[in-house]
């Protein structure tokens, strides 16, 4: 009998079944096996095959990782296959329906060799470009993001060169965005352009706050930019947007009309709220938020490159900065209190953004620091995982091009 790649904790099957209030026969009916097979699984005499692991997890209302004790963010290639409920033969069959699968002559033996970190025979397997193409097709077969397959590949085959994924392609502005800009008059274009610049400046300020561990309000709040206060200028002063428009020579009595004309064509949203002003009390303020359409039109008209997302296997600027901070801490790591907020749900082992979401990248982990003699835990500290360190080393050149201000 071939050695199983994934260990199912048989005690968890019974615990999950009882928690779900199912009898042995009811669970067997849901999975599509006999009563005796389920009994053997719970006793540890037999282990479920790949297709039954997925069915078992679905019947118990849990993830396959809940039956294997695989922490979120530490999945290997075989974890992804079992989570998809596929045998090696089924994976090979689906891959052979693709061009890269045919070029690599994929079969079940090669799938298992890939998962066992063994050499895979075939000349094309030595060519870096094919690994990236295969990763994309595996993501389709397993129904997961490409970045999960890349990470699982690098955990499974740590000595291999990371898969070579295609570079990002630059895109021209959409014709509708160019047309939308051309339909605006000169005054409207100036207003929309200054609103875009103020939005970008505010976004940069929020990024700096994150880097300095200062709390950041939700984007739905800070994207609403102060446009004007309903109070005398000598008392309330001018907002940053008013000052920008004044410098451009277009801030006058018609400012409100121009703003609302942009709202009517879907370029901005205008709202009002009240704000406390020292020495004055509560006053009304007008807020403006650039819409997706407005942002696209302004970028197209002003020649501002769109904020394209990083390649699918790379991190955002914010998360890359967090990973560098942890990796740069060296053997000492960072105290657990030094990392807070949402970054943990995207980077840390054992975390995921939402209950049903895909796991984190697993680039950092919390490790205990023991007292002398290992008598008790003194504290917990954040460290980069082996995969996190490999990710930094493998992709730092690509990140340098994306985020020049962040370097290891």
GROMACS .gro file of C-alpha atoms in nm:
model
  408
    1UNK     CA    1   0.000   0.000   0.000
    2UNK     CA    2   0.147   0.342  -0.090
    3UNK     CA    3   0.243   0.572   0.197
    4UNK     CA    4  -0.029   0.829   0.263
    5UNK     CA    5   0.077   1.187   0.217
    6UNK     CA    6  -0.183   1.339   0.448
    7UNK     CA    7  -0.252   1.217   0.800
    8UNK     CA    8  -0.615   1.232   0.912
    9UNK     CA    9  -0.660   1.246   1.290
   10UNK     CA   10  -0.915   0.968   1.339
   11UNK     CA   11  -1.016   1.099   1.683
   12UNK     CA   12  -1.136   1.421   1.522
   13UNK     CA   13  -1.378   1.234   1.296
   14UNK     CA   14  -1.571   1.097   1.592
   15UNK     CA   15  -1.552   1.426   1.784
   16UNK     CA   16  -1.684   1.621   1.485
   17UNK     CA   17  -1.958   1.364   1.420
   18UNK     CA   18  -2.081   1.380   1.778
   19UNK     CA   19  -2.061   1.759   1.773
   20UNK     CA   20  -2.279   1.758   1.459
   21UNK     CA   21  -2.527   1.519   1.627
   22UNK     CA   22  -2.490   1.250   1.360
   23UNK     CA   23  -2.499   0.874   1.401
   24UNK     CA   24  -2.247   0.651   1.225
   25UNK     CA   25  -2.510   0.553   0.969
   26UNK     CA   26  -2.616   0.913   0.905
   27UNK     CA   27  -2.256   1.018   0.843
   28UNK     CA   28  -2.199   0.715   0.619
   29UNK     CA   29  -2.507   0.806   0.413
   30UNK     CA   30  -2.388   1.164   0.369
   31UNK     CA   31  -2.039   1.058   0.260
   32UNK     CA   32  -2.163   0.773   0.040
   33UNK     CA   33  -1.987   0.486   0.217
   34UNK     CA   34  -2.093   0.202   0.445
   35UNK     CA   35  -2.145   0.214   0.820
   36UNK     CA   36  -1.845  -0.015   0.870
   37UNK     CA   37  -1.611   0.212   0.671
   38UNK     CA   38  -1.692   0.511   0.894
   39UNK     CA   39  -1.642   0.293   1.202
   40UNK     CA   40  -1.300   0.189   1.071
   41UNK     CA   41  -1.210   0.555   1.009
   42UNK     CA   42  -1.300   0.649   1.364
   43UNK     CA   43  -1.099   0.358   1.502
   44UNK     CA   44  -0.798   0.455   1.294
   45UNK     CA   45  -0.789   0.118   1.118
   46UNK     CA   46  -0.833   0.280   0.777
   47UNK     CA   47  -0.774   0.633   0.653
   48UNK     CA   48  -1.013   0.808   0.414
   49UNK     CA   49  -0.897   0.853   0.057
   50UNK     CA   50  -0.867   1.199  -0.096
   51UNK     CA   51  -1.217   1.211  -0.248
   52UNK     CA   52  -1.370   1.092   0.080
   53UNK     CA   53  -1.176   1.344   0.291
   54UNK     CA   54  -1.354   1.630   0.114
   55UNK     CA   55  -1.693   1.454   0.138
   56UNK     CA   56  -1.631   1.380   0.505
   57UNK     CA   57  -1.544   1.742   0.582
   58UNK     CA   58  -1.853   1.865   0.394
   59UNK     CA   59  -2.074   1.617   0.580
   60UNK     CA   60  -1.932   1.728   0.915
   61UNK     CA   61  -1.957   2.097   0.828
   62UNK     CA   62  -1.585   2.166   0.866
   63UNK     CA   63  -1.275   2.224   0.655
   64UNK     CA   64  -1.041   1.940   0.564
   65UNK     CA   65  -0.774   2.116   0.772
   66UNK     CA   66  -0.994   2.059   1.079
   67UNK     CA   67  -0.946   1.685   1.030
   68UNK     CA   68  -0.571   1.701   0.973
   69UNK     CA   69  -0.457   1.962   1.226
   70UNK     CA   70  -0.296   2.161   0.945
   71UNK     CA   71  -0.283   2.523   1.068
   72UNK     CA   72  -0.412   2.789   0.829
   73UNK     CA   73  -0.121   2.922   0.631
   74UNK     CA   74   0.089   2.604   0.635
   75UNK     CA   75  -0.076   2.405   0.355
   76UNK     CA   76   0.134   2.191   0.120
   77UNK     CA   77   0.042   2.070  -0.227
   78UNK     CA   78  -0.119   1.754  -0.095
   79UNK     CA   79  -0.331   1.959   0.145
   80UNK     CA   80  -0.472   2.150  -0.151
   81UNK     CA   81  -0.549   1.829  -0.340
   82UNK     CA   82  -0.724   1.665  -0.047
   83UNK     CA   83  -0.918   1.985   0.024
   84UNK     CA   84  -1.041   1.970  -0.337
   85UNK     CA   85  -1.140   1.605  -0.287
   86UNK     CA   86  -0.936   1.483  -0.585
   87UNK     CA   87  -0.718   1.178  -0.637
   88UNK     CA   88  -0.381   1.211  -0.807
   89UNK     CA   89  -0.532   1.039  -1.110
   90UNK     CA   90  -0.814   1.294  -1.131
   91UNK     CA   91  -0.571   1.585  -1.103
   92UNK     CA   92  -0.351   1.437  -1.376
   93UNK     CA   93  -0.653   1.385  -1.601
   94UNK     CA   94  -0.763   1.747  -1.565
   95UNK     CA   95  -0.414   1.881  -1.621
   96UNK     CA   96  -0.370   1.674  -1.937
   97UNK     CA   97  -0.665   1.866  -2.081
   98UNK     CA   98  -0.445   2.181  -2.074
   99UNK     CA   99  -0.152   2.273  -2.296
  100UNK     CA  100   0.099   2.280  -2.011
  101UNK     CA  101  -0.026   1.945  -1.881
  102UNK     CA  102   0.033   1.788  -2.221
  103UNK     CA  103   0.375   1.950  -2.259
  104UNK     CA  104   0.476   1.811  -1.918
  105UNK     CA  105   0.320   1.468  -1.986
  106UNK     CA  106   0.151   1.485  -1.646
  107UNK     CA  107   0.037   1.158  -1.491
  108UNK     CA  108  -0.059   1.047  -1.140
  109UNK     CA  109   0.295   0.935  -1.061
  110UNK     CA  110   0.431   1.281  -1.144
  111UNK     CA  111   0.162   1.447  -0.933
  112UNK     CA  112   0.260   1.232  -0.634
  113UNK     CA  113   0.631   1.292  -0.696
  114UNK     CA  114   0.564   1.665  -0.696
  115UNK     CA  115   0.380   1.633  -0.364
  116UNK     CA  116   0.651   1.414  -0.207
  117UNK     CA  117   0.933   1.654  -0.299
  118UNK     CA  118   1.085   1.396  -0.531
  119UNK     CA  119   1.245   1.459  -0.871
  120UNK     CA  120   0.989   1.468  -1.153
  121UNK     CA  121   1.104   1.311  -1.477
  122UNK     CA  122   1.075   1.498  -1.803
  123UNK     CA  123   1.285   1.755  -1.987
  124UNK     CA  124   1.023   2.030  -1.972
  125UNK     CA  125   1.001   2.000  -1.593
  126UNK     CA  126   1.348   2.156  -1.579
  127UNK     CA  127   1.237   2.468  -1.765
  128UNK     CA  128   1.140   2.748  -1.521
  129UNK     CA  129   0.859   2.887  -1.735
  130UNK     CA  130   0.657   2.568  -1.715
  131UNK     CA  131   0.634   2.575  -1.336
  132UNK     CA  132   0.449   2.907  -1.344
  133UNK     CA  133   0.206   2.779  -1.607
  134UNK     CA  134   0.146   2.464  -1.404
  135UNK     CA  135   0.079   2.668  -1.090
  136UNK     CA  136  -0.195   2.860  -1.271
  137UNK     CA  137  -0.362   2.538  -1.387
  138UNK     CA  138  -0.335   2.376  -1.043
  139UNK     CA  139  -0.509   2.681  -0.897
  140UNK     CA  140  -0.796   2.625  -1.142
  141UNK     CA  141  -0.814   2.252  -1.065
  142UNK     CA  142  -0.809   2.305  -0.687
  143UNK     CA  143  -1.033   2.611  -0.693
  144UNK     CA  144  -0.795   2.830  -0.493
  145UNK     CA  145  -0.600   3.153  -0.560
  146UNK     CA  146  -0.270   3.124  -0.745
  147UNK     CA  147  -0.082   3.258  -0.443
  148UNK     CA  148  -0.199   2.955  -0.236
  149UNK     CA  149  -0.050   2.715  -0.491
  150UNK     CA  150   0.276   2.914  -0.505
  151UNK     CA  151   0.308   2.907  -0.126
  152UNK     CA  152   0.217   2.538  -0.105
  153UNK     CA  153   0.470   2.459  -0.379
  154UNK     CA  154   0.747   2.643  -0.195
  155UNK     CA  155   0.663   2.466   0.133
  156UNK     CA  156   0.653   2.127  -0.038
  157UNK     CA  157   0.969   2.175  -0.245
  158UNK     CA  158   1.192   2.415  -0.047
  159UNK     CA  159   1.505   2.335  -0.247
  160UNK     CA  160   1.342   2.410  -0.583
  161UNK     CA  161   1.356   2.745  -0.756
  162UNK     CA  162   1.024   2.927  -0.697
  163UNK     CA  163   0.774   2.899  -0.983
  164UNK     CA  164   0.823   3.161  -1.255
  165UNK     CA  165   0.496   3.348  -1.292
  166UNK     CA  166   0.427   3.586  -1.582
  167UNK     CA  167   0.496   3.954  -1.521
  168UNK     CA  168   0.220   4.211  -1.500
  169UNK     CA  169   0.100   4.366  -1.822
  170UNK     CA  170   0.047   4.740  -1.845
  171UNK     CA  171  -0.303   4.837  -1.954
  172UNK     CA  172  -0.417   5.140  -2.149
  173UNK     CA  173  -0.704   5.345  -2.005
  174UNK     CA  174  -1.048   5.219  -2.098
  175UNK     CA  175  -1.211   5.400  -2.389
  176UNK     CA  176  -1.508   5.484  -2.166
  177UNK     CA  177  -1.275   5.657  -1.916
  178UNK     CA  178  -1.115   5.867  -2.190
  179UNK     CA  179  -1.457   5.956  -2.328
  180UNK     CA  180  -1.585   6.049  -1.982
  181UNK     CA  181  -1.294   6.288  -1.932
  182UNK     CA  182  -1.344   6.448  -2.273
  183UNK     CA  183  -1.710   6.519  -2.192
  184UNK     CA  184  -1.611   6.739  -1.895
  185UNK     CA  185  -1.546   7.110  -1.937
  186UNK     CA  186  -1.215   7.264  -1.833
  187UNK     CA  187  -1.338   7.374  -1.491
  188UNK     CA  188  -1.482   7.030  -1.412
  189UNK     CA  189  -1.154   6.867  -1.515
  190UNK     CA  190  -0.957   7.088  -1.276
  191UNK     CA  191  -1.192   7.006  -0.990
  192UNK     CA  192  -1.185   6.632  -1.058
  193UNK     CA  193  -0.806   6.633  -1.092
  194UNK     CA  194  -0.757   6.814  -0.761
  195UNK     CA  195  -0.998   6.578  -0.586
  196UNK     CA  196  -0.798   6.282  -0.721
  197UNK     CA  197  -0.469   6.434  -0.599
  198UNK     CA  198  -0.612   6.503  -0.254
  199UNK     CA  199  -0.743   6.146  -0.240
  200UNK     CA  200  -0.396   6.014  -0.329
  201UNK     CA  201  -0.232   6.235  -0.068
  202UNK     CA  202  -0.474   6.114   0.198
  203UNK     CA  203  -0.406   5.753   0.099
  204UNK     CA  204  -0.030   5.814   0.142
  205UNK     CA  205  -0.094   5.965   0.484
  206UNK     CA  206  -0.292   5.656   0.590
  207UNK     CA  207  -0.006   5.435   0.471
  208UNK     CA  208   0.241   5.632   0.682
  209UNK     CA  209   0.016   5.593   0.983
  210UNK     CA  210   0.014   5.217   0.939
  211UNK     CA  211   0.394   5.210   0.916
  212UNK     CA  212   0.413   5.400   1.244
  213UNK     CA  213   0.159   5.173   1.415
  214UNK     CA  214  -0.096   5.454   1.439
  215UNK     CA  215  -0.462   5.355   1.414
  216UNK     CA  216  -0.621   5.410   1.073
  217UNK     CA  217  -0.995   5.466   1.025
  218UNK     CA  218  -1.182   5.256   0.765
  219UNK     CA  219  -1.135   5.367   0.403
  220UNK     CA  220  -1.505   5.446   0.376
  221UNK     CA  221  -1.437   5.726   0.625
  222UNK     CA  222  -1.108   5.878   0.513
  223UNK     CA  223  -1.198   5.866   0.144
  224UNK     CA  224  -1.467   6.126   0.219
  225UNK     CA  225  -1.258   6.441   0.185
  226UNK     CA  226  -1.348   6.769   0.358
  227UNK     CA  227  -1.449   7.016   0.087
  228UNK     CA  228  -1.594   7.314   0.277
  229UNK     CA  229  -1.715   7.424   0.621
  230UNK     CA  230  -2.042   7.610   0.668
  231UNK     CA  231  -1.868   7.884   0.865
  232UNK     CA  232  -1.683   8.207   0.783
  233UNK     CA  233  -1.337   8.145   0.633
  234UNK     CA  234  -1.174   8.377   0.887
  235UNK     CA  235  -1.307   8.143   1.159
  236UNK     CA  236  -1.298   7.798   1.000
  237UNK     CA  237  -1.016   7.851   0.751
  238UNK     CA  238  -0.993   7.673   0.417
  239UNK     CA  239  -0.984   7.299   0.365
  240UNK     CA  240  -0.694   7.148   0.175
  241UNK     CA  241  -0.915   7.104  -0.130
  242UNK     CA  242  -1.029   7.465  -0.119
  243UNK     CA  243  -0.667   7.577  -0.103
  244UNK     CA  244  -0.580   7.357  -0.401
  245UNK     CA  245  -0.865   7.500  -0.608
  246UNK     CA  246  -0.778   7.853  -0.499
  247UNK     CA  247  -0.420   7.802  -0.618
  248UNK     CA  248  -0.559   7.677  -0.950
  249UNK     CA  249  -0.771   7.992  -0.975
  250UNK     CA  250  -1.108   7.818  -0.979
  251UNK     CA  251  -1.233   7.852  -0.621
  252UNK     CA  252  -1.520   8.101  -0.625
  253UNK     CA  253  -1.893   8.128  -0.567
  254UNK     CA  254  -1.958   7.860  -0.829
  255UNK     CA  255  -1.762   7.589  -0.643
  256UNK     CA  256  -2.074   7.416  -0.511
  257UNK     CA  257  -2.241   7.412  -0.851
  258UNK     CA  258  -1.932   7.258  -1.013
  259UNK     CA  259  -1.913   6.993  -0.743
  260UNK     CA  260  -2.276   6.893  -0.788
  261UNK     CA  261  -2.238   6.886  -1.167
  262UNK     CA  262  -1.964   6.625  -1.120
  263UNK     CA  263  -2.194   6.431  -0.889
  264UNK     CA  264  -2.470   6.426  -1.151
  265UNK     CA  265  -2.242   6.250  -1.401
  266UNK     CA  266  -2.124   5.997  -1.141
  267UNK     CA  267  -1.770   6.129  -1.092
  268UNK     CA  268  -1.802   6.209  -0.719
  269UNK     CA  269  -2.035   6.162  -0.423
  270UNK     CA  270  -2.123   6.465  -0.210
  271UNK     CA  271  -2.239   6.426   0.151
  272UNK     CA  272  -2.277   6.645   0.459
  273UNK     CA  273  -2.217   6.592   0.828
  274UNK     CA  274  -2.143   6.797   1.138
  275UNK     CA  275  -1.803   6.853   1.296
  276UNK     CA  276  -1.696   7.012   1.624
  277UNK     CA  277  -1.484   7.324   1.569
  278UNK     CA  278  -1.297   7.480   1.866
  279UNK     CA  279  -1.433   7.821   1.959
  280UNK     CA  280  -1.728   7.786   1.722
  281UNK     CA  281  -1.912   7.468   1.818
  282UNK     CA  282  -2.073   7.228   1.573
  283UNK     CA  283  -2.077   7.333   1.209
  284UNK     CA  284  -2.187   7.162   0.890
  285UNK     CA  285  -1.919   7.041   0.650
  286UNK     CA  286  -1.941   6.926   0.292
  287UNK     CA  287  -1.754   6.605   0.207
  288UNK     CA  288  -1.662   6.477  -0.138
  289UNK     CA  289  -1.557   6.126  -0.239
  290UNK     CA  290  -1.427   6.039  -0.583
  291UNK     CA  291  -1.606   5.740  -0.737
  292UNK     CA  292  -1.447   5.452  -0.925
  293UNK     CA  293  -1.568   5.608  -1.249
  294UNK     CA  294  -1.430   5.948  -1.149
  295UNK     CA  295  -1.094   5.802  -1.056
  296UNK     CA  296  -1.066   5.616  -1.387
  297UNK     CA  297  -1.161   5.925  -1.590
  298UNK     CA  298  -0.921   6.152  -1.401
  299UNK     CA  299  -0.634   5.904  -1.440
  300UNK     CA  300  -0.705   5.869  -1.811
  301UNK     CA  301  -0.724   6.243  -1.868
  302UNK     CA  302  -0.423   6.337  -1.656
  303UNK     CA  303  -0.206   6.046  -1.770
  304UNK     CA  304  -0.178   5.910  -1.416
  305UNK     CA  305  -0.098   5.534  -1.418
  306UNK     CA  306  -0.365   5.321  -1.258
  307UNK     CA  307  -0.284   5.164  -0.923
  308UNK     CA  308  -0.247   4.812  -1.056
  309UNK     CA  309  -0.246   4.534  -0.801
  310UNK     CA  310   0.086   4.355  -0.750
  311UNK     CA  311   0.134   4.019  -0.922
  312UNK     CA  312  -0.091   3.754  -0.770
  313UNK     CA  313   0.190   3.588  -0.576
  314UNK     CA  314   0.320   3.912  -0.421
  315UNK     CA  315   0.200   4.119  -0.126
  316UNK     CA  316   0.053   4.467  -0.116
  317UNK     CA  317   0.284   4.749  -0.011
  318UNK     CA  318   0.134   4.749   0.337
  319UNK     CA  319   0.179   4.373   0.396
  320UNK     CA  320   0.526   4.370   0.239
  321UNK     CA  321   0.627   4.640   0.489
  322UNK     CA  322   0.498   4.430   0.779
  323UNK     CA  323   0.682   4.118   0.658
  324UNK     CA  324   1.006   4.314   0.619
  325UNK     CA  325   0.967   4.448   0.972
  326UNK     CA  326   0.930   4.099   1.118
  327UNK     CA  327   1.203   3.950   0.899
  328UNK     CA  328   1.438   4.237   0.984
  329UNK     CA  329   1.398   4.172   1.356
  330UNK     CA  330   1.626   3.870   1.322
  331UNK     CA  331   1.644   3.587   1.579
  332UNK     CA  332   1.498   3.807   1.852
  333UNK     CA  333   1.175   3.866   1.664
  334UNK     CA  334   0.912   4.120   1.764
  335UNK     CA  335   0.711   4.118   2.085
  336UNK     CA  336   0.355   3.999   2.023
  337UNK     CA  337   0.217   4.343   2.113
  338UNK     CA  338   0.416   4.509   1.833
  339UNK     CA  339   0.194   4.361   1.561
  340UNK     CA  340  -0.175   4.429   1.566
  341UNK     CA  341  -0.458   4.481   1.328
  342UNK     CA  342  -0.557   4.312   1.006
  343UNK     CA  343  -0.207   4.226   0.883
  344UNK     CA  344  -0.205   3.915   1.104
  345UNK     CA  345  -0.508   3.773   0.925
  346UNK     CA  346  -0.321   3.787   0.594
  347UNK     CA  347   0.031   3.691   0.706
  348UNK     CA  348   0.027   3.481   1.024
  349UNK     CA  349   0.008   3.103   1.057
  350UNK     CA  350  -0.325   2.999   1.205
  351UNK     CA  351  -0.512   3.306   1.079
  352UNK     CA  352  -0.751   3.377   0.794
  353UNK     CA  353  -0.929   3.705   0.701
  354UNK     CA  354  -1.276   3.554   0.756
  355UNK     CA  355  -1.411   3.223   0.878
  356UNK     CA  356  -1.482   3.087   0.529
  357UNK     CA  357  -1.200   3.277   0.357
  358UNK     CA  358  -0.881   3.126   0.219
  359UNK     CA  359  -0.595   3.091   0.472
  360UNK     CA  360  -0.327   3.351   0.538
  361UNK     CA  361   0.008   3.338   0.358
  362UNK     CA  362   0.177   3.183   0.661
  363UNK     CA  363   0.482   3.412   0.637
  364UNK     CA  364   0.502   3.492   1.010
  365UNK     CA  365   0.429   3.297   1.327
  366UNK     CA  366   0.412   3.352   1.703
  367UNK     CA  367   0.676   3.156   1.896
  368UNK     CA  368   0.715   3.120   2.273
  369UNK     CA  369   1.024   3.249   2.451
  370UNK     CA  370   1.102   3.030   2.752
  371UNK     CA  371   1.259   3.112   3.086
  372UNK     CA  372   1.598   2.955   3.169
  373UNK     CA  373   1.553   2.582   3.209
  374UNK     CA  374   1.234   2.596   3.001
  375UNK     CA  375   1.030   2.617   3.321
  376UNK     CA  376   0.768   2.850   3.178
  377UNK     CA  377   0.692   3.085   2.890
  378UNK     CA  378   0.823   3.437   2.940
  379UNK     CA  379   0.659   3.590   2.637
  380UNK     CA  380   0.556   3.530   2.277
  381UNK     CA  381   0.734   3.690   1.983
  382UNK     CA  382   0.667   3.719   1.610
  383UNK     CA  383   0.916   3.556   1.372
  384UNK     CA  384   0.928   3.502   0.997
  385UNK     CA  385   0.857   3.141   0.901
  386UNK     CA  386   1.090   2.951   0.669
  387UNK     CA  387   0.853   3.031   0.385
  388UNK     CA  388   0.843   3.398   0.487
  389UNK     CA  389   1.222   3.418   0.473
  390UNK     CA  390   1.227   3.240   0.136
  391UNK     CA  391   0.963   3.477   0.003
  392UNK     CA  392   1.172   3.779   0.100
  393UNK     CA  393   1.486   3.633  -0.057
  394UNK     CA  394   1.315   3.510  -0.374
  395UNK     CA  395   1.113   3.819  -0.460
  396UNK     CA  396   1.297   4.117  -0.310
  397UNK     CA  397   1.408   4.235  -0.655
  398UNK     CA  398   1.049   4.238  -0.781
  399UNK     CA  399   0.935   4.421  -0.468
  400UNK     CA  400   1.211   4.679  -0.512
  401UNK     CA  401   1.058   4.770  -0.847
  402UNK     CA  402   0.708   4.785  -0.701
  403UNK     CA  403   0.782   4.963  -0.374
  404UNK     CA  404   1.120   5.143  -0.398
  405UNK     CA  405   1.083   5.300  -0.054
  406UNK     CA  406   1.073   4.956   0.114
  407UNK     CA  407   1.394   4.755   0.114
  408UNK     CA  408   1.516   4.466   0.334
   0.00000   0.00000   0.00000
